mmCIF file of C-alpha atoms in Angstrom:
data_model
loop_
_atom_site.group_PDB
_atom_site.id
_atom_site.type_symbol
_atom_site.label_atom_id
_atom_site.label_comp_id
_atom_site.label_asym_id
_atom_site.label_seq_id
_atom_site.Cartn_x
_atom_site.Cartn_y
_atom_site.Cartn_z
ATOM 1 C CA MET A 353 0.000 0.000 0.000
ATOM 2 C CA GLN A 354 1.589 3.205 -1.203
ATOM 3 C CA LEU A 355 0.736 6.887 -0.810
ATOM 4 C CA ASN A 356 1.064 8.775 -4.101
ATOM 5 C CA GLN A 357 2.782 12.148 -4.231
ATOM 6 C CA ARG A 358 -0.429 14.004 -5.043
ATOM 7 C CA ALA A 359 -2.089 12.701 -1.871
ATOM 8 C CA LEU A 360 1.002 13.529 0.204
ATOM 9 C CA ASP A 361 0.987 17.089 -1.106
ATOM 10 C CA PHE A 362 -2.724 17.432 -0.387
ATOM 11 C CA ILE A 363 -2.298 16.119 3.166
ATOM 12 C CA ASP A 364 0.521 18.603 3.795
ATOM 13 C CA ALA A 365 -1.719 21.406 2.531
ATOM 14 C CA TYR A 366 -4.634 20.133 4.615
ATOM 15 C CA SER A 367 -2.488 20.111 7.765
ATOM 16 C CA ALA A 368 -1.304 23.634 7.022
ATOM 17 C CA GLY A 369 -4.921 24.689 6.532
ATOM 18 C CA LEU A 370 -5.868 23.194 9.898
ATOM 19 C CA ALA A 371 -3.039 25.037 11.578
ATOM 20 C CA GLY A 372 -4.217 28.314 10.080
ATOM 21 C CA HIS A 373 -7.888 27.693 10.864
ATOM 22 C CA TYR A 374 -7.232 26.862 14.519
ATOM 23 C CA SER A 375 -4.332 29.317 14.904
ATOM 24 C CA VAL A 376 -1.853 26.683 16.039
ATOM 25 C CA ASN A 377 1.696 26.049 14.980
ATOM 26 C CA ASN A 378 1.493 22.276 14.787
ATOM 27 C CA PRO A 379 -1.865 20.435 14.510
ATOM 28 C CA SER A 380 -0.095 17.102 15.128
ATOM 29 C CA ARG A 381 0.138 18.133 18.795
ATOM 30 C CA ALA A 382 -3.124 18.165 20.779
ATOM 31 C CA PHE A 383 -4.662 21.636 20.977
ATOM 32 C CA LYS A 384 -7.728 23.023 22.738
ATOM 33 C CA LEU A 385 -10.526 24.750 20.868
ATOM 34 C CA THR A 386 -11.713 28.255 21.621
ATOM 35 C CA ASP A 387 -15.400 28.885 22.353
ATOM 36 C CA PRO A 388 -16.203 29.889 18.742
ATOM 37 C CA GLN A 389 -14.258 26.880 17.453
ATOM 38 C CA GLU A 390 -16.191 24.569 19.789
ATOM 39 C CA THR A 391 -19.451 25.992 18.474
ATOM 40 C CA SER A 392 -18.295 25.554 14.896
ATOM 41 C CA LEU A 393 -17.285 21.929 15.468
ATOM 42 C CA ARG A 394 -20.568 21.118 17.203
ATOM 43 C CA SER A 395 -22.498 22.599 14.268
ATOM 44 C CA ALA A 396 -20.431 20.597 11.781
ATOM 45 C CA LEU A 397 -21.131 17.355 13.652
ATOM 46 C CA LEU A 398 -24.876 18.056 13.782
ATOM 47 C CA GLU A 399 -24.942 18.789 10.056
ATOM 48 C CA SER A 400 -23.050 15.611 9.172
ATOM 49 C CA VAL A 401 -25.756 13.218 10.450
ATOM 50 C CA GLU A 402 -29.400 14.286 10.250
ATOM 51 C CA PHE A 403 -30.647 12.314 13.274
ATOM 52 C CA LEU A 404 -28.071 13.955 15.530
ATOM 53 C CA SER A 405 -29.544 17.362 14.693
ATOM 54 C CA LEU A 406 -33.021 16.181 15.754
ATOM 55 C CA ILE A 407 -32.105 15.310 19.352
ATOM 56 C CA THR A 408 -30.698 17.601 22.070
ATOM 57 C CA CYS A 409 -26.942 18.169 21.896
ATOM 58 C CA ALA A 410 -25.805 20.767 24.405
ATOM 59 C CA ASP A 411 -22.662 22.119 26.035
ATOM 60 C CA VAL A 412 -22.558 22.148 29.842
ATOM 61 C CA ASP A 413 -20.055 23.657 32.243
ATOM 62 C CA GLN A 414 -19.879 20.927 34.883
ATOM 63 C CA LEU A 415 -18.599 17.359 34.683
ATOM 64 C CA SER A 416 -21.784 16.214 36.439
ATOM 65 C CA GLY A 417 -25.045 17.841 37.406
ATOM 66 C CA GLN A 418 -28.795 18.015 36.956
ATOM 67 C CA VAL A 419 -30.208 17.144 33.543
ATOM 68 C CA VAL A 420 -30.982 20.275 31.521
ATOM 69 C CA SER A 421 -34.687 20.859 30.875
ATOM 70 C CA VAL A 422 -35.348 22.005 27.309
ATOM 71 C CA GLY A 423 -38.780 20.549 26.510
ATOM 72 C CA ALA A 424 -42.352 21.665 27.012
ATOM 73 C CA SER A 425 -44.200 18.425 27.717
ATOM 74 C CA ALA A 426 -46.026 19.302 30.948
ATOM 75 C CA LEU A 427 -48.679 21.959 31.508
ATOM 76 C CA HIS A 428 -47.176 25.444 31.740
ATOM 77 C CA THR A 429 -50.388 27.469 32.133
ATOM 78 C CA GLY A 430 -52.605 28.094 35.189
ATOM 79 C CA ARG A 431 -53.351 30.458 38.064
ATOM 80 C CA ASN A 432 -52.168 31.070 41.618
ATOM 81 C CA ALA A 433 -54.370 32.884 44.157
ATOM 82 C CA ASP A 434 -51.243 34.137 45.944
ATOM 83 C CA GLY A 435 -49.440 35.462 42.858
ATOM 84 C CA ARG A 436 -48.305 34.474 39.391
ATOM 85 C CA PHE A 437 -48.524 30.875 38.220
ATOM 86 C CA ILE A 438 -45.059 29.325 37.985
ATOM 87 C CA LYS A 439 -44.236 25.960 36.452
ATOM 88 C CA ARG A 440 -41.363 24.242 38.169
ATOM 89 C CA VAL A 441 -39.065 22.479 35.709
ATOM 90 C CA GLY A 442 -36.535 19.732 36.208
ATOM 91 C CA VAL A 443 -36.636 16.294 37.811
ATOM 92 C CA ASP A 444 -34.907 15.834 41.160
ATOM 93 C CA GLY A 445 -32.339 13.068 41.044
ATOM 94 C CA ASN A 446 -32.218 12.960 37.242
ATOM 95 C CA ASP A 447 -28.574 13.794 36.792
ATOM 96 C CA TYR A 448 -25.791 13.297 34.274
ATOM 97 C CA LYS A 449 -22.122 12.405 34.470
ATOM 98 C CA LEU A 450 -19.597 13.045 31.711
ATOM 99 C CA VAL A 451 -16.506 10.938 31.028
ATOM 100 C CA GLU A 452 -13.425 11.338 28.867
ATOM 101 C CA THR A 453 -14.297 10.316 25.313
ATOM 102 C CA ASP A 454 -11.650 9.889 22.615
ATOM 103 C CA SER A 455 -12.407 9.518 18.885
ATOM 104 C CA CYS A 456 -10.029 8.841 16.020
ATOM 105 C CA ALA A 457 -10.922 8.822 12.312
ATOM 106 C CA ALA A 458 -8.058 7.065 10.558
ATOM 107 C CA LEU A 459 -7.671 7.395 6.794
ATOM 108 C CA ARG A 460 -5.513 4.740 5.156
ATOM 109 C CA TRP A 461 -2.951 5.605 2.507
ATOM 110 C CA ASN A 462 -4.760 3.799 -0.316
ATOM 111 C CA LEU A 463 -8.005 5.717 0.350
ATOM 112 C CA LEU A 464 -6.162 9.031 0.474
ATOM 113 C CA SER A 465 -4.517 8.227 -2.869
ATOM 114 C CA VAL A 466 -7.867 7.402 -4.463
ATOM 115 C CA TRP A 467 -9.380 10.655 -3.176
ATOM 116 C CA ALA A 468 -6.404 12.681 -4.376
ATOM 117 C CA ASN A 469 -6.696 11.227 -7.881
ATOM 118 C CA ALA A 470 -10.455 11.798 -8.001
ATOM 119 C CA GLY A 471 -10.587 15.588 -7.794
ATOM 120 C CA SER A 472 -9.126 18.911 -6.833
ATOM 121 C CA GLU A 473 -7.382 19.905 -3.632
ATOM 122 C CA ALA A 474 -10.582 21.539 -2.350
ATOM 123 C CA GLU A 475 -12.577 18.360 -3.034
ATOM 124 C CA PHE A 476 -9.917 16.321 -1.228
ATOM 125 C CA PHE A 477 -10.140 18.611 1.810
ATOM 126 C CA GLN A 478 -13.939 18.252 1.816
ATOM 127 C CA LEU A 479 -13.757 14.457 1.709
ATOM 128 C CA VAL A 480 -11.276 14.298 4.600
ATOM 129 C CA GLN A 481 -13.305 16.701 6.748
ATOM 130 C CA ALA A 482 -16.677 15.103 5.942
ATOM 131 C CA PHE A 483 -15.348 11.611 6.710
ATOM 132 C CA SER A 484 -14.015 12.672 10.102
ATOM 133 C CA ASN A 485 -17.098 14.662 11.148
ATOM 134 C CA GLN A 486 -19.480 11.900 10.108
ATOM 135 C CA ALA A 487 -17.415 9.233 11.880
ATOM 136 C CA PHE A 488 -17.448 11.239 15.123
ATOM 137 C CA ALA A 489 -21.173 12.024 14.842
ATOM 138 C CA LEU A 490 -22.239 8.455 14.075
ATOM 139 C CA ASP A 491 -20.231 7.159 17.025
ATOM 140 C CA MET A 492 -22.092 9.573 19.313
ATOM 141 C CA LEU A 493 -25.356 7.927 18.218
ATOM 142 C CA ARG A 494 -23.928 4.403 18.198
ATOM 143 C CA ILE A 495 -22.909 4.761 21.854
ATOM 144 C CA GLY A 496 -26.154 6.518 22.757
ATOM 145 C CA PHE A 497 -28.259 3.568 21.609
ATOM 146 C CA ASN A 498 -25.919 0.740 22.649
ATOM 147 C CA GLY A 499 -23.746 1.968 25.525
ATOM 148 C CA LYS A 500 -23.973 -0.125 28.698
ATOM 149 C CA SER A 501 -20.865 0.603 30.776
ATOM 150 C CA ILE A 502 -17.782 2.786 31.167
ATOM 151 C CA ALA A 503 -14.550 0.815 30.862
ATOM 152 C CA GLU A 504 -11.187 2.252 31.810
ATOM 153 C CA THR A 505 -9.797 0.689 28.634
ATOM 154 C CA THR A 506 -12.400 -0.021 25.971
ATOM 155 C CA ASN A 507 -12.379 -3.058 23.677
ATOM 156 C CA PRO A 508 -13.853 -2.245 20.248
ATOM 157 C CA THR A 509 -13.433 -5.851 19.087
ATOM 158 C CA GLU A 510 -15.689 -7.258 21.798
ATOM 159 C CA ASN A 511 -17.877 -4.138 21.895
ATOM 160 C CA PRO A 512 -18.175 -2.959 18.272
ATOM 161 C CA ASN A 513 -21.034 -0.562 19.025
ATOM 162 C CA GLY A 514 -19.314 1.189 21.916
ATOM 163 C CA GLU A 515 -21.091 -0.841 24.593
ATOM 164 C CA ASP A 516 -18.209 -0.146 27.015
ATOM 165 C CA VAL A 517 -17.567 3.517 26.089
ATOM 166 C CA ASN A 518 -20.431 5.148 27.971
ATOM 167 C CA VAL A 519 -23.900 4.491 29.405
ATOM 168 C CA GLY A 520 -26.418 5.350 26.696
ATOM 169 C CA TRP A 521 -30.067 6.377 26.876
ATOM 170 C CA HIS A 522 -31.623 2.905 26.953
ATOM 171 C CA GLU A 523 -29.256 1.582 29.595
ATOM 172 C CA ARG A 524 -29.816 4.677 31.749
ATOM 173 C CA MET A 525 -33.551 4.063 31.561
ATOM 174 C CA LYS A 526 -33.067 0.449 32.641
ATOM 175 C CA GLY A 527 -31.700 1.891 35.886
ATOM 176 C CA PHE A 528 -34.491 4.450 36.332
ATOM 177 C CA ASP A 529 -37.063 3.485 38.953
ATOM 178 C CA GLY A 530 -36.509 -0.227 38.489
ATOM 179 C CA GLY A 531 -36.669 0.012 34.706
ATOM 180 C CA LYS A 532 -40.432 0.543 34.833
ATOM 181 C CA GLN A 533 -40.474 2.338 31.468
ATOM 182 C CA ILE A 534 -39.033 -0.646 29.585
ATOM 183 C CA ILE A 535 -40.867 -3.863 28.698
ATOM 184 C CA THR A 536 -38.544 -6.834 29.116
ATOM 185 C CA GLU A 537 -41.097 -9.667 29.323
ATOM 186 C CA ALA A 538 -40.919 -12.065 26.382
ATOM 187 C CA LEU A 539 -43.296 -11.321 23.524
ATOM 188 C CA THR A 540 -43.841 -12.474 19.970
ATOM 189 C CA LEU A 541 -44.596 -10.446 16.873
ATOM 190 C CA ASP A 542 -46.564 -12.497 14.343
ATOM 191 C CA ASP A 543 -50.106 -13.241 13.209
ATOM 192 C CA LYS A 544 -50.782 -15.465 16.217
ATOM 193 C CA GLY A 545 -48.468 -13.876 18.777
ATOM 194 C CA ASP A 546 -48.754 -11.188 21.436
ATOM 195 C CA TYR A 547 -48.799 -8.493 18.761
ATOM 196 C CA ARG A 548 -49.886 -8.915 15.167
ATOM 197 C CA SER A 549 -48.377 -5.634 13.989
ATOM 198 C CA LEU A 550 -46.019 -2.815 14.903
ATOM 199 C CA ASP A 551 -49.076 -0.562 15.212
ATOM 200 C CA ALA A 552 -50.328 -2.781 18.031
ATOM 201 C CA MET A 553 -46.916 -2.854 19.704
ATOM 202 C CA ALA A 554 -46.545 0.924 19.620
ATOM 203 C CA SER A 555 -50.134 1.569 20.750
ATOM 204 C CA ASP A 556 -49.723 -0.735 23.731
ATOM 205 C CA LEU A 557 -46.396 0.860 24.607
ATOM 206 C CA ILE A 558 -47.937 4.338 24.591
ATOM 207 C CA ASN A 559 -51.025 3.323 26.558
ATOM 208 C CA THR A 560 -49.175 1.365 29.248
ATOM 209 C CA LYS A 561 -45.920 3.268 29.700
ATOM 210 C CA ILE A 562 -46.553 6.907 28.739
ATOM 211 C CA PRO A 563 -48.526 8.876 31.383
ATOM 212 C CA GLN A 564 -52.029 9.751 30.212
ATOM 213 C CA GLN A 565 -51.433 13.504 30.123
ATOM 214 C CA PHE A 566 -48.562 13.051 27.670
ATOM 215 C CA ARG A 567 -50.098 10.536 25.243
ATOM 216 C CA ASN A 568 -51.349 13.169 22.840
ATOM 217 C CA ASP A 569 -48.089 15.105 22.798
ATOM 218 C CA PRO A 570 -47.539 15.752 19.067
ATOM 219 C CA ARG A 571 -43.774 15.442 19.536
ATOM 220 C CA LEU A 572 -43.927 11.743 20.402
ATOM 221 C CA VAL A 573 -42.293 9.593 17.719
ATOM 222 C CA VAL A 574 -41.771 5.857 17.344
ATOM 223 C CA LEU A 575 -38.130 4.808 17.041
ATOM 224 C CA VAL A 576 -38.125 1.324 15.588
ATOM 225 C CA GLY A 577 -35.345 -1.124 14.818
ATOM 226 C CA ALA A 578 -34.651 -2.173 11.238
ATOM 227 C CA ASP A 579 -35.401 -5.870 11.920
ATOM 228 C CA LEU A 580 -38.910 -5.038 13.127
ATOM 229 C CA VAL A 581 -39.599 -2.860 10.089
ATOM 230 C CA ALA A 582 -38.311 -5.528 7.704
ATOM 231 C CA ALA A 583 -40.461 -8.218 9.319
ATOM 232 C CA GLU A 584 -43.568 -6.037 9.255
ATOM 233 C CA GLN A 585 -43.077 -5.025 5.629
ATOM 234 C CA TYR A 586 -42.628 -8.663 4.662
ATOM 235 C CA ARG A 587 -45.838 -9.589 6.472
ATOM 236 C CA LEU A 588 -47.808 -6.796 4.816
ATOM 237 C CA TYR A 589 -46.512 -7.557 1.336
ATOM 238 C CA GLN A 590 -47.175 -11.283 1.748
ATOM 239 C CA GLY A 591 -50.809 -10.604 2.603
ATOM 240 C CA ALA A 592 -51.316 -7.650 0.292
ATOM 241 C CA ASP A 593 -54.031 -8.380 -2.254
ATOM 242 C CA LYS A 594 -55.441 -4.861 -2.300
ATOM 243 C CA PRO A 595 -53.813 -1.579 -3.318
ATOM 244 C CA THR A 596 -54.509 -0.107 0.140
ATOM 245 C CA GLU A 597 -52.543 -2.908 1.813
ATOM 246 C CA LYS A 598 -49.580 -2.334 -0.492
ATOM 247 C CA ILE A 599 -49.689 1.367 0.307
ATOM 248 C CA ALA A 600 -49.710 0.518 4.035
ATOM 249 C CA ALA A 601 -46.565 -1.563 3.557
ATOM 250 C CA GLN A 602 -44.842 1.249 1.684
ATOM 251 C CA MET A 603 -45.787 3.807 4.350
ATOM 252 C CA LEU A 604 -44.548 1.682 7.240
ATOM 253 C CA GLY A 605 -41.226 3.457 7.285
ATOM 254 C CA SER A 606 -42.911 6.811 7.939
ATOM 255 C CA THR A 607 -45.810 6.144 10.343
ATOM 256 C CA ILE A 608 -46.598 3.620 13.079
ATOM 257 C CA ALA A 609 -49.711 3.839 15.250
ATOM 258 C CA GLY A 610 -50.407 7.262 13.794
ATOM 259 C CA ARG A 611 -47.019 8.581 14.910
ATOM 260 C CA GLN A 612 -43.988 9.512 12.898
ATOM 261 C CA ALA A 613 -41.745 6.454 12.641
ATOM 262 C CA ILE A 614 -37.966 6.694 12.440
ATOM 263 C CA VAL A 615 -35.360 3.955 12.011
ATOM 264 C CA PRO A 616 -32.340 5.495 13.796
ATOM 265 C CA PRO A 617 -28.734 4.657 12.941
ATOM 266 C CA PHE A 618 -27.332 1.792 15.033
ATOM 267 C CA MET A 619 -30.412 1.212 17.210
ATOM 268 C CA PRO A 620 -30.762 -2.545 17.899
ATOM 269 C CA GLY A 621 -32.946 -4.138 15.248
ATOM 270 C CA LYS A 622 -35.698 -5.471 17.504
ATOM 271 C CA ARG A 623 -35.985 -2.505 19.882
ATOM 272 C CA MET A 624 -38.909 -0.071 19.874
ATOM 273 C CA VAL A 625 -38.915 3.294 21.674
ATOM 274 C CA VAL A 626 -41.604 5.957 22.011
ATOM 275 C CA THR A 627 -40.312 9.384 23.059
ATOM 276 C CA PRO A 628 -39.921 12.965 21.830
ATOM 277 C CA LEU A 629 -36.607 13.264 20.006
ATOM 278 C CA SER A 630 -35.703 16.277 22.151
ATOM 279 C CA ASN A 631 -35.885 13.953 25.186
ATOM 280 C CA LEU A 632 -32.617 12.286 24.146
ATOM 281 C CA HIS A 633 -29.661 14.373 25.329
ATOM 282 C CA ILE A 634 -25.929 14.334 24.623
ATOM 283 C CA TYR A 635 -23.825 16.691 26.758
ATOM 284 C CA THR A 636 -20.266 17.837 26.095
ATOM 285 C CA GLN A 637 -18.336 19.772 28.708
ATOM 286 C CA ARG A 638 -17.448 23.217 27.437
ATOM 287 C CA GLY A 639 -13.733 23.894 27.236
ATOM 288 C CA THR A 640 -12.716 20.221 27.068
ATOM 289 C CA ARG A 641 -12.683 19.715 23.296
ATOM 290 C CA GLN A 642 -9.228 18.959 21.902
ATOM 291 C CA ARG A 643 -8.233 18.169 18.347
ATOM 292 C CA LYS A 644 -5.158 16.577 16.840
ATOM 293 C CA ALA A 645 -4.388 15.604 13.247
ATOM 294 C CA GLU A 646 -1.225 13.717 12.379
ATOM 295 C CA PHE A 647 0.340 11.731 9.581
ATOM 296 C CA VAL A 648 1.477 8.430 11.127
ATOM 297 C CA GLU A 649 3.816 6.683 8.715
ATOM 298 C CA ASP A 650 4.292 3.597 10.910
ATOM 299 C CA ARG A 651 0.556 2.867 10.645
ATOM 300 C CA LYS A 652 0.272 4.093 7.027
ATOM 301 C CA GLN A 653 -2.607 6.425 7.802
ATOM 302 C CA TYR A 654 -3.648 9.975 8.554
ATOM 303 C CA GLU A 655 -5.330 10.239 11.972
ATOM 304 C CA ASN A 656 -7.885 12.904 12.844
ATOM 305 C CA LYS A 657 -8.523 12.880 16.609
ATOM 306 C CA TYR A 658 -11.168 14.428 18.844
ATOM 307 C CA LEU A 659 -10.983 14.313 22.673
ATOM 308 C CA ARG A 660 -13.652 15.686 25.052
ATOM 309 C CA ASN A 661 -15.762 14.948 28.141
ATOM 310 C CA GLU A 662 -19.162 13.648 27.046
ATOM 311 C CA GLY A 663 -22.230 11.839 28.379
ATOM 312 C CA TYR A 664 -25.871 10.909 27.838
ATOM 313 C CA ALA A 665 -29.143 11.741 29.590
ATOM 314 C CA VAL A 666 -32.911 11.438 29.217
ATOM 315 C CA GLU A 667 -34.655 14.689 30.085
ATOM 316 C CA VAL A 668 -38.064 13.359 31.207
ATOM 317 C CA PRO A 669 -37.801 9.638 32.053
ATOM 318 C CA GLU A 670 -41.591 9.168 32.006
ATOM 319 C CA LEU A 671 -41.567 10.192 28.344
ATOM 320 C CA TYR A 672 -39.244 7.346 27.358
ATOM 321 C CA ALA A 673 -41.089 4.068 26.817
ATOM 322 C CA ALA A 674 -39.437 1.068 25.211
ATOM 323 C CA ILE A 675 -39.653 -2.601 24.365
ATOM 324 C CA ASP A 676 -36.228 -4.125 24.921
ATOM 325 C CA GLU A 677 -34.786 -6.026 21.988
ATOM 326 C CA SER A 678 -34.074 -9.072 24.156
ATOM 327 C CA ALA A 679 -37.802 -9.483 24.787
ATOM 328 C CA VAL A 680 -38.870 -9.684 21.144
ATOM 329 C CA THR A 681 -39.246 -12.801 19.032
ATOM 330 C CA ILE A 682 -40.233 -12.275 15.419
ATOM 331 C CA GLY A 683 -42.499 -15.174 14.497
ATOM 332 C CA GLN A 684 -43.562 -16.738 11.251
ATOM 333 C CA VAL A 685 -45.743 -15.047 8.681
ATOM 334 C CA SER A 686 -48.913 -16.975 7.908
ATOM 335 C CA GLU A 687 -49.340 -17.968 4.282
ATOM 336 C CA PRO A 688 -52.206 -16.135 2.575
ATOM 337 C CA THR A 689 -55.312 -18.252 2.242
ATOM 338 C CA GLU A 690 -56.658 -19.015 -1.214
ATOM 339 C CA GLY A 691 -60.195 -17.841 -1.840
#
């Protein structure tokens, strides 16, 4: 594997551009970002993956503290005979804790050579930057949906979805009030099982786990795993002998139980969650972001690195309802009867 001269020249120019952009002498040594640079990086990450821009990503000052309230789920209007009506926000005991989080987007020599041959210097710069930002952003979501623990030294081979990097939203909710918001009892999805459709699953989840006063919140969405969607579409297409049934199968990816349906990146395939997207929080401690970009010849790659303190939280636990993937068995689809 060789690095062609064009790619080497482009990488040198890219490194010089980084140094100028961040006002540092040598970007191959770790450097802290200023407040405007932190804001710019956060915006770039949100833009690189659409789902990340739909949830709550915020900067906080403290390494740990009370979860930040940003939503408007509860009633905020009323009267008080002794003065003005005031709605108290926040949930006592619902706190967050950030931990050191280190990301590295490594670009191999052969890929850099292909990119260099494919276009101009500006296009090369865009590819390198877009790859790094998207890799960092997707990992934030991957850990959010799959994270279970915080290991001193992580093992990406045994935990390919960042299960040991941080405690994500679902795992945090398993520890909230005995995990009452998550269904873990075994259930089957098929024509003769506990639920015949995803509509039935989502409706039951809303009616049993979401408090009554929140069930009509228009911000509630259904996050559904890809395996569940695939099984439901197969079932609908197998039994579709009318145009309306085929339309229902085609629309499955957009609505479930009358709610907007979303298949998020990296969410386990048989999990279902009902929550407002703004209820899912990712916090980064302000002033802790560090960058480093270096050409490592011994590993034959260019490494773009991003270090910070980061963590996950659920703003209103009662507005997170889920069916755990371990509980779900996808059954057989009944053959259509001949008339």
